[in-house]
Each structure stands twice: as C-alpha cells, then as structure tokens.
CSV table of C-alpha atoms in Angstrom, one decimal:
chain,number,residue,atom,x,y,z
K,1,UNK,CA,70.3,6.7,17.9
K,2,UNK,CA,68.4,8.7,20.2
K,3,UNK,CA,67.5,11.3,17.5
K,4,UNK,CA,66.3,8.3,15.7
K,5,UNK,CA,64.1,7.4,18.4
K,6,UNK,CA,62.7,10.7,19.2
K,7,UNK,CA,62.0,11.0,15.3
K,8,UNK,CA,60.2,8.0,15.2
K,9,UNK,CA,58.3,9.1,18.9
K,10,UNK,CA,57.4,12.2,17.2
K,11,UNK,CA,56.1,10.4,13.9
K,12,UNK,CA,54.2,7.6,15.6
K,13,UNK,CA,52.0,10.6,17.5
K,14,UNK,CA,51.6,12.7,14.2
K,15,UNK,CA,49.9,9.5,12.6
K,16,UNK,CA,48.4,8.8,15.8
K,17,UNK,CA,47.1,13.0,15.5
K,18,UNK,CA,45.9,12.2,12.2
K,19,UNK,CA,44.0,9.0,13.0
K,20,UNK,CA,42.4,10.7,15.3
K,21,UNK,CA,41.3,13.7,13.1
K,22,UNK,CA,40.2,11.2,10.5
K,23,UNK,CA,37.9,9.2,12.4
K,24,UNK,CA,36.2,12.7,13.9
K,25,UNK,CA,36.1,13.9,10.5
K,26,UNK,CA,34.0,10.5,9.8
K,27,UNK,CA,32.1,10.6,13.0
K,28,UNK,CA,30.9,14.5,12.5
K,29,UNK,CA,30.1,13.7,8.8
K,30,UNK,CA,28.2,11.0,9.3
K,31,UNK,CA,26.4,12.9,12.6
K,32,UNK,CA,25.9,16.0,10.1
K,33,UNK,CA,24.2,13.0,7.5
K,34,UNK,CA,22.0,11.7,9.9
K,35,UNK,CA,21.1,15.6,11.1
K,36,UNK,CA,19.8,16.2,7.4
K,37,UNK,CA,17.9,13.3,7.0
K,38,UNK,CA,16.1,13.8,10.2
K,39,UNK,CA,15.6,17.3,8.8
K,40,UNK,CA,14.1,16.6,5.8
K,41,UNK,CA,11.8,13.6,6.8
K,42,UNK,CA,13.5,11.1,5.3
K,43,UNK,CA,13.4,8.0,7.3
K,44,UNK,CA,16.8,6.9,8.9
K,45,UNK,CA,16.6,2.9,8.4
K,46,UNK,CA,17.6,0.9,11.5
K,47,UNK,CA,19.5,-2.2,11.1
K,48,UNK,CA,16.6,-5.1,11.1
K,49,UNK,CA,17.9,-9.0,10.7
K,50,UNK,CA,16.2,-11.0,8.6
K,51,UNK,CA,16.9,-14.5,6.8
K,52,UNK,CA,15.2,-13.2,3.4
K,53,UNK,CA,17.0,-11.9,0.7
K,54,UNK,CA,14.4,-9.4,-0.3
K,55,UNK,CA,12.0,-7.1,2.1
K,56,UNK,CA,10.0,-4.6,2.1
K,57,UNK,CA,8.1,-2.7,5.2
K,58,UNK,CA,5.2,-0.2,3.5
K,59,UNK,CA,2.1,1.3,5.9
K,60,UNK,CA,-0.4,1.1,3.6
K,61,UNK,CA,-2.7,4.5,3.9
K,62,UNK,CA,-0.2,6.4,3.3
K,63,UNK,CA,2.3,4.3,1.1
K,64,UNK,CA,5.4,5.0,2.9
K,65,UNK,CA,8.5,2.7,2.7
K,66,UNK,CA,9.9,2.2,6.3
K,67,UNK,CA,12.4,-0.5,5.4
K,68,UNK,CA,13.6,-2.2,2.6
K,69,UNK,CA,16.4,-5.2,1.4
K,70,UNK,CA,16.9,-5.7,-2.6
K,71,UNK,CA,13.1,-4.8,-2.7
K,72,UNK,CA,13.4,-4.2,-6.7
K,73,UNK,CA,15.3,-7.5,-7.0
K,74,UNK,CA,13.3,-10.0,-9.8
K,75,UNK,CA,12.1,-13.1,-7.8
K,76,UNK,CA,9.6,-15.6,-8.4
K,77,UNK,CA,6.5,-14.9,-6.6
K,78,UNK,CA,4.6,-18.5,-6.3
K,79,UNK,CA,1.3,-18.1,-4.8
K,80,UNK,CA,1.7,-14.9,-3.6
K,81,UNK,CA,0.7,-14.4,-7.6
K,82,UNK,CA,-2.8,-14.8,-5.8
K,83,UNK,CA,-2.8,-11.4,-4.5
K,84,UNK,CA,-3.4,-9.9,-8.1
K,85,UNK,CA,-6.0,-12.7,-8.7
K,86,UNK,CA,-7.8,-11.3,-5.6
K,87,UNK,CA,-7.6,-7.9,-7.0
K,88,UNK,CA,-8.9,-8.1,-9.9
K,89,UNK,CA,-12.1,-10.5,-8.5
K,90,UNK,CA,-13.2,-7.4,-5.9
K,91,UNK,CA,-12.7,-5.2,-8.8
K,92,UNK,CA,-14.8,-6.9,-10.9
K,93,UNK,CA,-17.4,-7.6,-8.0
K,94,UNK,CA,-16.8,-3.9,-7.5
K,95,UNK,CA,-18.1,-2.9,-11.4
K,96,UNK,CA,-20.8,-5.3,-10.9
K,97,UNK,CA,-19.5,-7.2,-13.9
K,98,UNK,CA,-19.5,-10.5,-11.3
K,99,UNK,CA,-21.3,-11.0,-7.6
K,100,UNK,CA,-20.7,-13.2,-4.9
K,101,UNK,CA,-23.5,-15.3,-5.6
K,102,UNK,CA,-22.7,-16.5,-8.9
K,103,UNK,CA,-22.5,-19.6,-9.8
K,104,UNK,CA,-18.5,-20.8,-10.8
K,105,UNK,CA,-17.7,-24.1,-12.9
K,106,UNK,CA,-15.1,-25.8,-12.6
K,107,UNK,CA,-13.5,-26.9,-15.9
K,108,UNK,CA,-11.4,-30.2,-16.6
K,109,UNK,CA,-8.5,-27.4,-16.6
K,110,UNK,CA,-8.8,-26.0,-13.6
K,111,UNK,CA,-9.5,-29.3,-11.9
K,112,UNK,CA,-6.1,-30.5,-13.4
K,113,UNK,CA,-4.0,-28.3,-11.4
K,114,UNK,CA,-1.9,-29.4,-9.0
K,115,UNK,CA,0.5,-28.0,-6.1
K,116,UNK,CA,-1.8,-26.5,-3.9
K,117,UNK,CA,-5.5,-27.1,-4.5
K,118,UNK,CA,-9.3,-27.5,-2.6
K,119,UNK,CA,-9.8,-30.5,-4.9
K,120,UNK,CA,-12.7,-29.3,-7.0
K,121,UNK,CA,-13.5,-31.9,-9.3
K,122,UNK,CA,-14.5,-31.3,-13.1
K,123,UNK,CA,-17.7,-30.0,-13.8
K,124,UNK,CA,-18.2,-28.5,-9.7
K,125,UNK,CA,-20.2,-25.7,-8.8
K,126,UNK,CA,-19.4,-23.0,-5.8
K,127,UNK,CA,-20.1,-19.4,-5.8
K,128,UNK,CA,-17.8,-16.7,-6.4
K,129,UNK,CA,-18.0,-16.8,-2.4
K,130,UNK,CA,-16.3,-20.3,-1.6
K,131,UNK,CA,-14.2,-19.9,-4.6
K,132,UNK,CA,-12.7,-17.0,-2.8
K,133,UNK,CA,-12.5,-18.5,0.6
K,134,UNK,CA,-10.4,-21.3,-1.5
K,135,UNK,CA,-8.2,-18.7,-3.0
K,136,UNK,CA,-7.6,-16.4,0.0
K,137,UNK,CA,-7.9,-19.0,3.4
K,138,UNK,CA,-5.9,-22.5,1.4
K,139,UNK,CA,-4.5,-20.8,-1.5
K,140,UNK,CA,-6.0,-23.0,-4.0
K,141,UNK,CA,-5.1,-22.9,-7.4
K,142,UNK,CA,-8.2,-25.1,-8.8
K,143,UNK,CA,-10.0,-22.4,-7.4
K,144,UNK,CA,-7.6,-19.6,-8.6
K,145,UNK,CA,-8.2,-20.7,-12.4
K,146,UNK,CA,-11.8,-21.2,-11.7
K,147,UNK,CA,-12.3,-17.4,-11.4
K,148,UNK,CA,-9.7,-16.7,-13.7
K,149,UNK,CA,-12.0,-18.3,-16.0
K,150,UNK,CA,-15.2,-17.0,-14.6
K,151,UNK,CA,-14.3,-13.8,-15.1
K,152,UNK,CA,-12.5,-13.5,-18.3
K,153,UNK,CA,-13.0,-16.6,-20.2
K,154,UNK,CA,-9.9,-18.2,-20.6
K,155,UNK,CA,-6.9,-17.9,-17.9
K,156,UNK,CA,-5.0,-16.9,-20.8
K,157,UNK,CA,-7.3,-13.6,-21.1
K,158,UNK,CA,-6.9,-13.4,-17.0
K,159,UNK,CA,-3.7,-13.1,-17.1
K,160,UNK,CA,-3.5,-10.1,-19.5
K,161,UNK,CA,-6.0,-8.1,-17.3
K,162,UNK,CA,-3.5,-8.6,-14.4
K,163,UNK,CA,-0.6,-7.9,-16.6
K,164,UNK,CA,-2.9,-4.2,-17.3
K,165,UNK,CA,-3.5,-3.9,-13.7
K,166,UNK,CA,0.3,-4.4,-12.9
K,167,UNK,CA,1.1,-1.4,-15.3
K,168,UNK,CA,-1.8,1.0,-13.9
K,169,UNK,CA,-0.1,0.5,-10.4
K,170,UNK,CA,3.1,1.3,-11.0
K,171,UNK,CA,4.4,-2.7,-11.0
K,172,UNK,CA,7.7,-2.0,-13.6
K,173,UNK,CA,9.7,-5.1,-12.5
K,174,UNK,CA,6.8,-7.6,-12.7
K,175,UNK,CA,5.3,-9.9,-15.1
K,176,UNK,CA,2.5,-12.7,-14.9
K,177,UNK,CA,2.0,-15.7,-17.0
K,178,UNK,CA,-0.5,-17.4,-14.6
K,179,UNK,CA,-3.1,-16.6,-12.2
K,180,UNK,CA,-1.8,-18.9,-9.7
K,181,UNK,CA,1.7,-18.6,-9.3
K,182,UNK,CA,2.4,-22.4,-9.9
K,183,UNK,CA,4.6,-21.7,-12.7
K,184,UNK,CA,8.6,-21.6,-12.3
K,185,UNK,CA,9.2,-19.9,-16.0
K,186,UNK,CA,11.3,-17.2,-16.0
K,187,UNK,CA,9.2,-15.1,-17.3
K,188,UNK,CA,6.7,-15.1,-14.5
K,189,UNK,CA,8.6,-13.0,-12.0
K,190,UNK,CA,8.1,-9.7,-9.6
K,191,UNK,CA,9.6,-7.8,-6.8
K,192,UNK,CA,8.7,-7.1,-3.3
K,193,UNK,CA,8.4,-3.5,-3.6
K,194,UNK,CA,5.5,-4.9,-6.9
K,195,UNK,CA,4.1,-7.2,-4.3
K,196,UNK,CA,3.7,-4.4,-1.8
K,197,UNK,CA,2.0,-2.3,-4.5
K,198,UNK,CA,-0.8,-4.5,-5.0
K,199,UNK,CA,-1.2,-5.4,-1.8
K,200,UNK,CA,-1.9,-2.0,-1.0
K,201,UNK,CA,-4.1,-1.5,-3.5
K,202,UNK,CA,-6.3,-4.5,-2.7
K,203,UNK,CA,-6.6,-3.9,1.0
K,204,UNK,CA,-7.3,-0.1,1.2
K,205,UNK,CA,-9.8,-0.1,-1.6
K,206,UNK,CA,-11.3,-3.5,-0.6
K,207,UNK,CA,-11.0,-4.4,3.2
K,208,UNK,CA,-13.6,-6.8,2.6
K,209,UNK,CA,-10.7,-9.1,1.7
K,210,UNK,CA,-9.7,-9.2,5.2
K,211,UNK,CA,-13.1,-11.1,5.7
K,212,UNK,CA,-11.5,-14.2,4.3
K,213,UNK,CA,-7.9,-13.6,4.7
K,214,UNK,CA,-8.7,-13.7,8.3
K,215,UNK,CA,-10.3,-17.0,8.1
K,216,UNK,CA,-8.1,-19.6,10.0
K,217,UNK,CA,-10.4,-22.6,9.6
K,218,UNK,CA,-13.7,-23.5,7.4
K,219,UNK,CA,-15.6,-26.3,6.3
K,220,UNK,CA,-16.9,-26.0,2.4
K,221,UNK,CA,-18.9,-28.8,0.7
K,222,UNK,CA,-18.0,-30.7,-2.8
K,223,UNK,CA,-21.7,-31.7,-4.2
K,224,UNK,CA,-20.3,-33.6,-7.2
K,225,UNK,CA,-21.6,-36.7,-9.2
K,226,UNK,CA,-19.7,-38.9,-6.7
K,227,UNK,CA,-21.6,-37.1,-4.0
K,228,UNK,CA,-21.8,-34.8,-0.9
K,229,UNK,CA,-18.1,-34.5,0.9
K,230,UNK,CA,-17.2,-32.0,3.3
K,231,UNK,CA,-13.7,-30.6,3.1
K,232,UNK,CA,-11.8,-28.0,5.7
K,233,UNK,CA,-9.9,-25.3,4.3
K,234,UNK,CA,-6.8,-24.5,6.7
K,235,UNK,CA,-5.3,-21.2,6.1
K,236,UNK,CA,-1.4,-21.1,5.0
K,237,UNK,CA,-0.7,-18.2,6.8
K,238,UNK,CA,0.8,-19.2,10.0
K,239,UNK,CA,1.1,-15.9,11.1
K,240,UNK,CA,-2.6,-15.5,12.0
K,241,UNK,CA,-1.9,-17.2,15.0
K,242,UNK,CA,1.8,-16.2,16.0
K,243,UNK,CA,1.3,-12.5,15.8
K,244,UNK,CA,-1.7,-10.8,17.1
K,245,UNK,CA,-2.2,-8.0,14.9
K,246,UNK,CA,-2.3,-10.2,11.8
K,247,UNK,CA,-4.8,-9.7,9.3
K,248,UNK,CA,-3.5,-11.2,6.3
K,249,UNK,CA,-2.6,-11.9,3.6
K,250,UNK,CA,-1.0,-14.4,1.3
K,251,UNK,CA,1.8,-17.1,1.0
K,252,UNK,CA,3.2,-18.7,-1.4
K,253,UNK,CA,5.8,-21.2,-2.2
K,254,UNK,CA,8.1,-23.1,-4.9
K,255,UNK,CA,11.3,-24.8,-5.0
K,256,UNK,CA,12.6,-21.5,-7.7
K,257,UNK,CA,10.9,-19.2,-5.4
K,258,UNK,CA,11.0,-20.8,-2.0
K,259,UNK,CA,9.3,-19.2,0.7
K,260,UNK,CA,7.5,-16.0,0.2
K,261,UNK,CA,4.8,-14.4,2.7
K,262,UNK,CA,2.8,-10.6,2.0
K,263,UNK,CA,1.7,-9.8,5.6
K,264,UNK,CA,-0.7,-7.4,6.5
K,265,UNK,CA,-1.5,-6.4,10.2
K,266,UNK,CA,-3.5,-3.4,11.9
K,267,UNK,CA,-2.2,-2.1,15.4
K,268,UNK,CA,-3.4,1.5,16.7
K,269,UNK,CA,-5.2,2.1,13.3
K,270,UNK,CA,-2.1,1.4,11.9
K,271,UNK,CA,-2.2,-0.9,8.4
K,272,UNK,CA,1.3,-2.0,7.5
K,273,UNK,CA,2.2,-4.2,4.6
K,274,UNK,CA,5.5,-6.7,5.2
K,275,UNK,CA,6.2,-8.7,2.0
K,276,UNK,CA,9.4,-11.1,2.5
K,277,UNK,CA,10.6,-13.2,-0.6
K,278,UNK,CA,13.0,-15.9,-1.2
K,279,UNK,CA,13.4,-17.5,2.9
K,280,UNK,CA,15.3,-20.2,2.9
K,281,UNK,CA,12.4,-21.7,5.0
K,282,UNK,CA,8.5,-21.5,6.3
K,283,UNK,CA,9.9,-20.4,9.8
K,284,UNK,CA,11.9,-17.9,8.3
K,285,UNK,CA,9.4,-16.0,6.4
K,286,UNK,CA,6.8,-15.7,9.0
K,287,UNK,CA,9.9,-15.0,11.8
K,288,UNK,CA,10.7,-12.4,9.2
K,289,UNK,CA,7.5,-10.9,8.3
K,290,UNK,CA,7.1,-10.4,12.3
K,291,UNK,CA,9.8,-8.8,13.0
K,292,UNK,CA,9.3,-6.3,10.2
K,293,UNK,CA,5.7,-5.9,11.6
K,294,UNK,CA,6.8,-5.1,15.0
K,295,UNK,CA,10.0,-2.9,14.0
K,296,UNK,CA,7.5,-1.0,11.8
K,297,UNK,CA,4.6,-0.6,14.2
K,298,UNK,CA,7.3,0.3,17.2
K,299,UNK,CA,8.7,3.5,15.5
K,300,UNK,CA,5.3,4.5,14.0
K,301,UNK,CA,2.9,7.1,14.7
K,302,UNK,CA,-0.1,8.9,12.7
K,303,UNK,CA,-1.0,11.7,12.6
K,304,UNK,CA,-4.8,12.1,10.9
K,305,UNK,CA,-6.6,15.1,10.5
K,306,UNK,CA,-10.6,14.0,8.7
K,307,UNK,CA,-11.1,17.4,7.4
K,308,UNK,CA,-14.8,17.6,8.8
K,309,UNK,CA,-14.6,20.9,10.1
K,310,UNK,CA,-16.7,23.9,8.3
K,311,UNK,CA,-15.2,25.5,5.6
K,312,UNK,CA,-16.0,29.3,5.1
K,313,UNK,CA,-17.5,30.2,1.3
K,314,UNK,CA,-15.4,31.8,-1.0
K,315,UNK,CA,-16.6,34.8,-2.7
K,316,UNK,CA,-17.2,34.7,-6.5
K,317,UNK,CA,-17.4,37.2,-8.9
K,318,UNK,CA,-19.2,37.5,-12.0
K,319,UNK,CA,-21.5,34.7,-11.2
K,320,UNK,CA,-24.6,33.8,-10.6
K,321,UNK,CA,-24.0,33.4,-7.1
K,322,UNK,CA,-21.9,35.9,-4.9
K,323,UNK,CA,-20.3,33.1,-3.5
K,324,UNK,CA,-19.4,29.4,-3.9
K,325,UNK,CA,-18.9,27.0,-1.1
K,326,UNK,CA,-15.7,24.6,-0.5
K,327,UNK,CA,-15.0,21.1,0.8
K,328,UNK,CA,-11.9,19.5,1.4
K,329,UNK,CA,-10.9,16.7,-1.2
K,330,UNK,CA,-10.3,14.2,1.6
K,331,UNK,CA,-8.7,13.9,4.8
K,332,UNK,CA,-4.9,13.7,5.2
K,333,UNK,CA,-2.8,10.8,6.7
K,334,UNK,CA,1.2,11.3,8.0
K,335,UNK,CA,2.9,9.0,9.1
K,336,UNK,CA,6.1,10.1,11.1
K,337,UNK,CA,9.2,7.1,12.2
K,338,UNK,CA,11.0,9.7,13.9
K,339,UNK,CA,9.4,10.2,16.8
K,340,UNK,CA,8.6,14.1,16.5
K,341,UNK,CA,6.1,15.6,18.3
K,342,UNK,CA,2.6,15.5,16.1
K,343,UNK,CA,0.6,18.0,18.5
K,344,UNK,CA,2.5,20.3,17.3
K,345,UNK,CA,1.5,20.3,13.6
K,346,UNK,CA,0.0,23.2,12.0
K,347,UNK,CA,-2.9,23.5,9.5
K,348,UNK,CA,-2.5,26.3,7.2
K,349,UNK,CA,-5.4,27.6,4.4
K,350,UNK,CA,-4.3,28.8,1.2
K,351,UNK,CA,-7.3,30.5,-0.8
K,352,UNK,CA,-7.6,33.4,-3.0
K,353,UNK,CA,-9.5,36.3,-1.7
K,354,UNK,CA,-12.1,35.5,-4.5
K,355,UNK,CA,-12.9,33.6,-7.3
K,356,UNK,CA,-14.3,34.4,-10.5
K,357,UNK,CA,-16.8,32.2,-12.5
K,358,UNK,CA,-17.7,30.6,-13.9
K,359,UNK,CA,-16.5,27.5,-11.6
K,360,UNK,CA,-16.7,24.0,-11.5
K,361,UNK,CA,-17.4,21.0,-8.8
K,362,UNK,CA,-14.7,19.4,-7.7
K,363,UNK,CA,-12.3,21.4,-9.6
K,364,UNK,CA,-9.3,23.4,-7.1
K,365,UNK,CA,-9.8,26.0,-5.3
K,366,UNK,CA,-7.0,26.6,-2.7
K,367,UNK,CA,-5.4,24.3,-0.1
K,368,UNK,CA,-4.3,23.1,3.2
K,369,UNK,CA,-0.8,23.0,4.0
K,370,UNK,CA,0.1,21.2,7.1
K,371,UNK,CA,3.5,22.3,9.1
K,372,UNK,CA,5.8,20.7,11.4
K,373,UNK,CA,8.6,23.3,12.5
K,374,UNK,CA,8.9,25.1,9.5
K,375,UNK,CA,8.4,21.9,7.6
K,376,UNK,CA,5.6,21.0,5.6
K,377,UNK,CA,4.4,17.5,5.8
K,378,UNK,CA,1.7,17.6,2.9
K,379,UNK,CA,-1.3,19.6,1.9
K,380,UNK,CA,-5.3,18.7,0.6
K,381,UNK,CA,-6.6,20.4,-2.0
K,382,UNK,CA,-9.7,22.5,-1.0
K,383,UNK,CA,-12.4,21.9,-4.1
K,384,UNK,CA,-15.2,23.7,-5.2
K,385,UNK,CA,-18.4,22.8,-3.9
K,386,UNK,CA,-21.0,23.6,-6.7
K,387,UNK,CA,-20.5,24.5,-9.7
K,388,UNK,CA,-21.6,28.4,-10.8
K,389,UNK,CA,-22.3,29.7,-14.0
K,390,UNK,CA,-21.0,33.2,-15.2
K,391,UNK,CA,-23.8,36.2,-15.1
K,392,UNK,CA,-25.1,37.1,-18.6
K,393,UNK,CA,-27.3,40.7,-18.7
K,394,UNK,CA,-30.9,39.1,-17.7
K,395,UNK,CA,-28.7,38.1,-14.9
K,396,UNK,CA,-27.6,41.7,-13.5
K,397,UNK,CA,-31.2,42.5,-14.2
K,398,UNK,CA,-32.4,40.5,-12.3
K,399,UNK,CA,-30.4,40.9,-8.9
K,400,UNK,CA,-30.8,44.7,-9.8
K,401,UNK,CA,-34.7,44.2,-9.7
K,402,UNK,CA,-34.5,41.9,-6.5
K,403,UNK,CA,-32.9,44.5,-4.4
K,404,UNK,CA,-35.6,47.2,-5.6
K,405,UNK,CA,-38.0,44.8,-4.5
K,406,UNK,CA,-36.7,44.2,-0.8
C-alpha cells in the first residue's frame, strides 16, 4: 500500500511537471507570436465588444485595417447603398459631365419610392445641390433615383456604372441592383470591408461631401403645382451628435439588413472610417461605430512627412541639359497602432549617380525609403522633373561653340 501511494504521489507531480511545462510552452509561444508581429508591423488586434456581426475599423489616408469582425461576410447593405450613389454624383460633378446648379426632375418613378424619402412629388425641380442634401443629410431615396436618373438616364444604366466603379475599387464581394438600397433581393448584397472601400474613396478624393454629411438639420422648399411647402431634412446619423469627432457618413436600414451605419470622424488629423453591419438595433450600431472610433483613434498616431523640402538635380548624360531636376511624387502618410516612437524615423534617398537621356516627366527616378529601427515603413518615388531630349551633333556643336564664346 504504501508503495502504491508513493507511486501515485510521484505520478500526480510528473503530470503536475508536465502541466506546468505545457502551459509555459504556450505562454512563450504565444509571447514569441506577439514579439513577431510587433516586429514586422503588423497590427496586434485588441479584443473590442461590439453587438454587430460584421466590422471593420480602416484610417482612411492611408487605408490601413485596425480592426475587423467577418468584414468579407455578404450582408445586405440598405441605405448605406447611398454611399456609391454619392460617389459617383462628385465624380461626375468632378468631369464636369453634371454641376451643382443643374436643374433635377423628378419622374413619376422616382416619386413612387417609398421607405425613406424627402417627398418630392412627380414632375419637381431641385438642383443637383438639394438633391444631394436629400441623399446625404435624410437619406432619401426619391432623391437617390432622381440623380440616378439625372445622370445616367435610367436607374437601370446607374446602377451599371456603380457596379464598374465597385470593380475599379477593388469591391469583389459586392453587387448592386439599385441606387438606393431599398431592395431586399439577394442579389443586392456587399461587405463591410466593400463599404469601407468606397467610403474611402469618396471622402479623400471629395471632402466636399463632408459639407452635407455634416448637416444635422435644413429646411428645403417643394415648389410644386399644389404649391410652395417647406420641409426640414433631419439627418439619420445620430452619431453627429453623440460623438464629437463625427463627420459622417451614411446609415441605412431594412428588416434583411437591419441596422447598418459607415462612420467617418477626424481627430488629430486623423480620418478613420468605422462601417458596422447587421446591429440588432439603432443603438447598437451608433454604440458600435463609437466604440470602434475611439479604440481606433486611442492607439493611433501619424507620422507625415509633405516632401516640400529641396531636392538636389540629378546629373544627365547625353542630353540636352547636363542635368534634370527631381520632385517627389507626393508626400507620405504612416500610420503606426503600436505606439513606437515616430521621431525616430529615418528618411533615406536612393538615386543613381546620374541619369542618361533622354528622360521623361514624371517618370522614376530614384526614391525615399523611410526607416524605423532597421525597418522600413514605406518609400515615395522621386520623379523626374522635366523631360530632356537626347543630344544629336548640332547639339555638341553647339555647347562646343558656347564655351569658346565665354
């Protein structure tokens, strides 16, 4: 008996040993994980709660995911649909194609739609202007097919331009059937990484949207046949006045897709892009979209270098010119979630000792690497300048004759 006992003493503090070696095995593994993903940049996602079943957390200069839940999953967008609808209008005011201050019909279509809606009634005029206010501040689909129709004739010809746009961008898991999201087919789905995409796209190459997006509260007029009535469009997006940093951008919401919010919101010159899909209620989304926000803006910081300093000229052989001149092709944007220390990043120039021509504008030259401890974060390509045409014989002749004369 008492070998039996020590036997089992001895076997209880060998699994006991092994226990122990297991979970320091797990510990270090997971502690050696976390030590290469801090190495190599890659974010380490934090546990964030939300109610949604889909999220994602971009900043919008740079296009870096900070978070994300199921953010290729297939929902149902609703009126968050609008966002492409928006897109494509500034692009189109953009090209010149449309303007502000034209004139937009309404047609017995677009007056029919229902859900949510500014009322226009058949046969009503507003400019491109108030059409957009409609779309952006009360999410009105009148208005939304209005444009559609304004700008491409038919919504059914709309909504192949967004369907284009969707495929230029990079949008793989998303497909439109309407231009207002008022549709519950199957077929008219996206995700929230799709959502984030556009979004992105609309507010850093047309800010101006934040111009109406930002609108809490406006009066427009409905001059119809019936007569003059005033009506006040109240923005759906709650979070304009909930979260201080807000600027944007679009809500949306069906009984197949419930309640979906794209958030935008600046903070230290920080854009950052929170698209939540699929809340099980208003609350939810906007509780959701803010605590994305805040999580995002919290572990942020960016580092921005405008590339306005003097660049050197590069010497060129066989040209025209003994040397060409170099600008940068743009400034460059990092954004770093792992608290690291930014001062400490080093710009390093990359050219050839000399070029030969001929050369083109805008065409590379060399670059700008910039380092973090050994690590690069990203470069800018350093362009040519002017373009310079290769020396033919009256060429030599003449530089030969010039430095006689002087």
């Amino acid at each position: 008996m008492a070998e039996r006992s020590q036997h089992e003493t001895i076997h209880k503090r060998t699994r006991k040993k092994n226990a122990a070696r297991r979970l320091t095995a797990l510990v270090t593994g997971l502690w050696f994980v976390l030590l290469q993903l801090v190495g190599t940049g890659m974010p380490v996602q934090a546990q964030v709660e939300i109610s949604a079943p889909s999220a994602i957390l971009m900043e919008a200069s740079t296009g870096q995911v900070i978070f994300e839940l199921n953010a290729t999953e297939r929902r149902c967008p609703a009126s968050i649909t609008k966002i492409m609808t928006l897109l494509l209008t500034f692009e189109q005011i953009d090209s010149g194609k449309v303007s502000l201050s034209d004139s937009v019909i309404t047609s017995e279509y677009a007056s029919s739609m229902g859900g949510s809606q500014v009322f226009l009634a058949q046969g009503e005029t507003q400019t491109l202007d108030t059409m957009i206010k409609c779309i952006a501040v009360a999410s009105g689909n009148d208005a939304s097919v209005a444009v559609a129709e304004h700008i491409a004739g038919s919504e059914e010809a709309f909504v192949a331009m967004m369907n284009d746009k969707a495929q230029q961008l990079g949008m793989t898991d998303t497909h439109f059937e309407d231009c207002c999201g008022l549709t519950d087919s199957d077929g008219h789905y996206t995700t929230a990484r799709d959502v984030a995409l556009m979004s992105r796209e609309l507010i850093t190459r047309y800010p101006q949207v934040y111009d109406y997006t930002q609108i809490w509260m406006e009066d427009i007029v409905h001059e119809t046949r019936q007569g003059t009535v005033n009506f006040t469009l109240s923005s759906t997006n709650k979070l304009l006045k909930q979260y201080p940093y807000a600027t944007g951008l679009k809500t949306g919401s069906t009984q197949k897709a419930q309640f979906c919010l794209a958030a935008t919101a600046r903070k230290d010159g920080i854009d950052m892009i929170a698209v939540v899909m699929g809340a099980p209620d208003p609350k939810g989304r906007f509780k959701d979209a803010q605590t994305l926000l805040t999580y995002g803006f919290n572990i942020s910081a960016m580092y921005v270098d405008p590339n306005t300093d003097p660049l050197p000229d590069l010497p060129l052989e066989r040209g025209v010119e003994e040397q060409v001149p170099l600008v940068y092709a743009g400034e460059f944007r990092y954004l770093d979630i792992l608290g690291r220390d930014l001062s400490r990043v080093e710009k390093v120039t990359e050219l050839p000792p000399s070029a030969t021509a001929p050369v083109e504008q805008g065409r590379q030259a060399g670059l700008v690497r910039y380092m973090l401890d050994g690590v690069e974060l990203g470069y800018v390509p350093l362009l040519y300048g002017e373009s310079v045409a290769q020396a033919v014989y009256r060429d030599y002749l003449y530089k030969i004759f010039r430095e006689f004369l002087l």
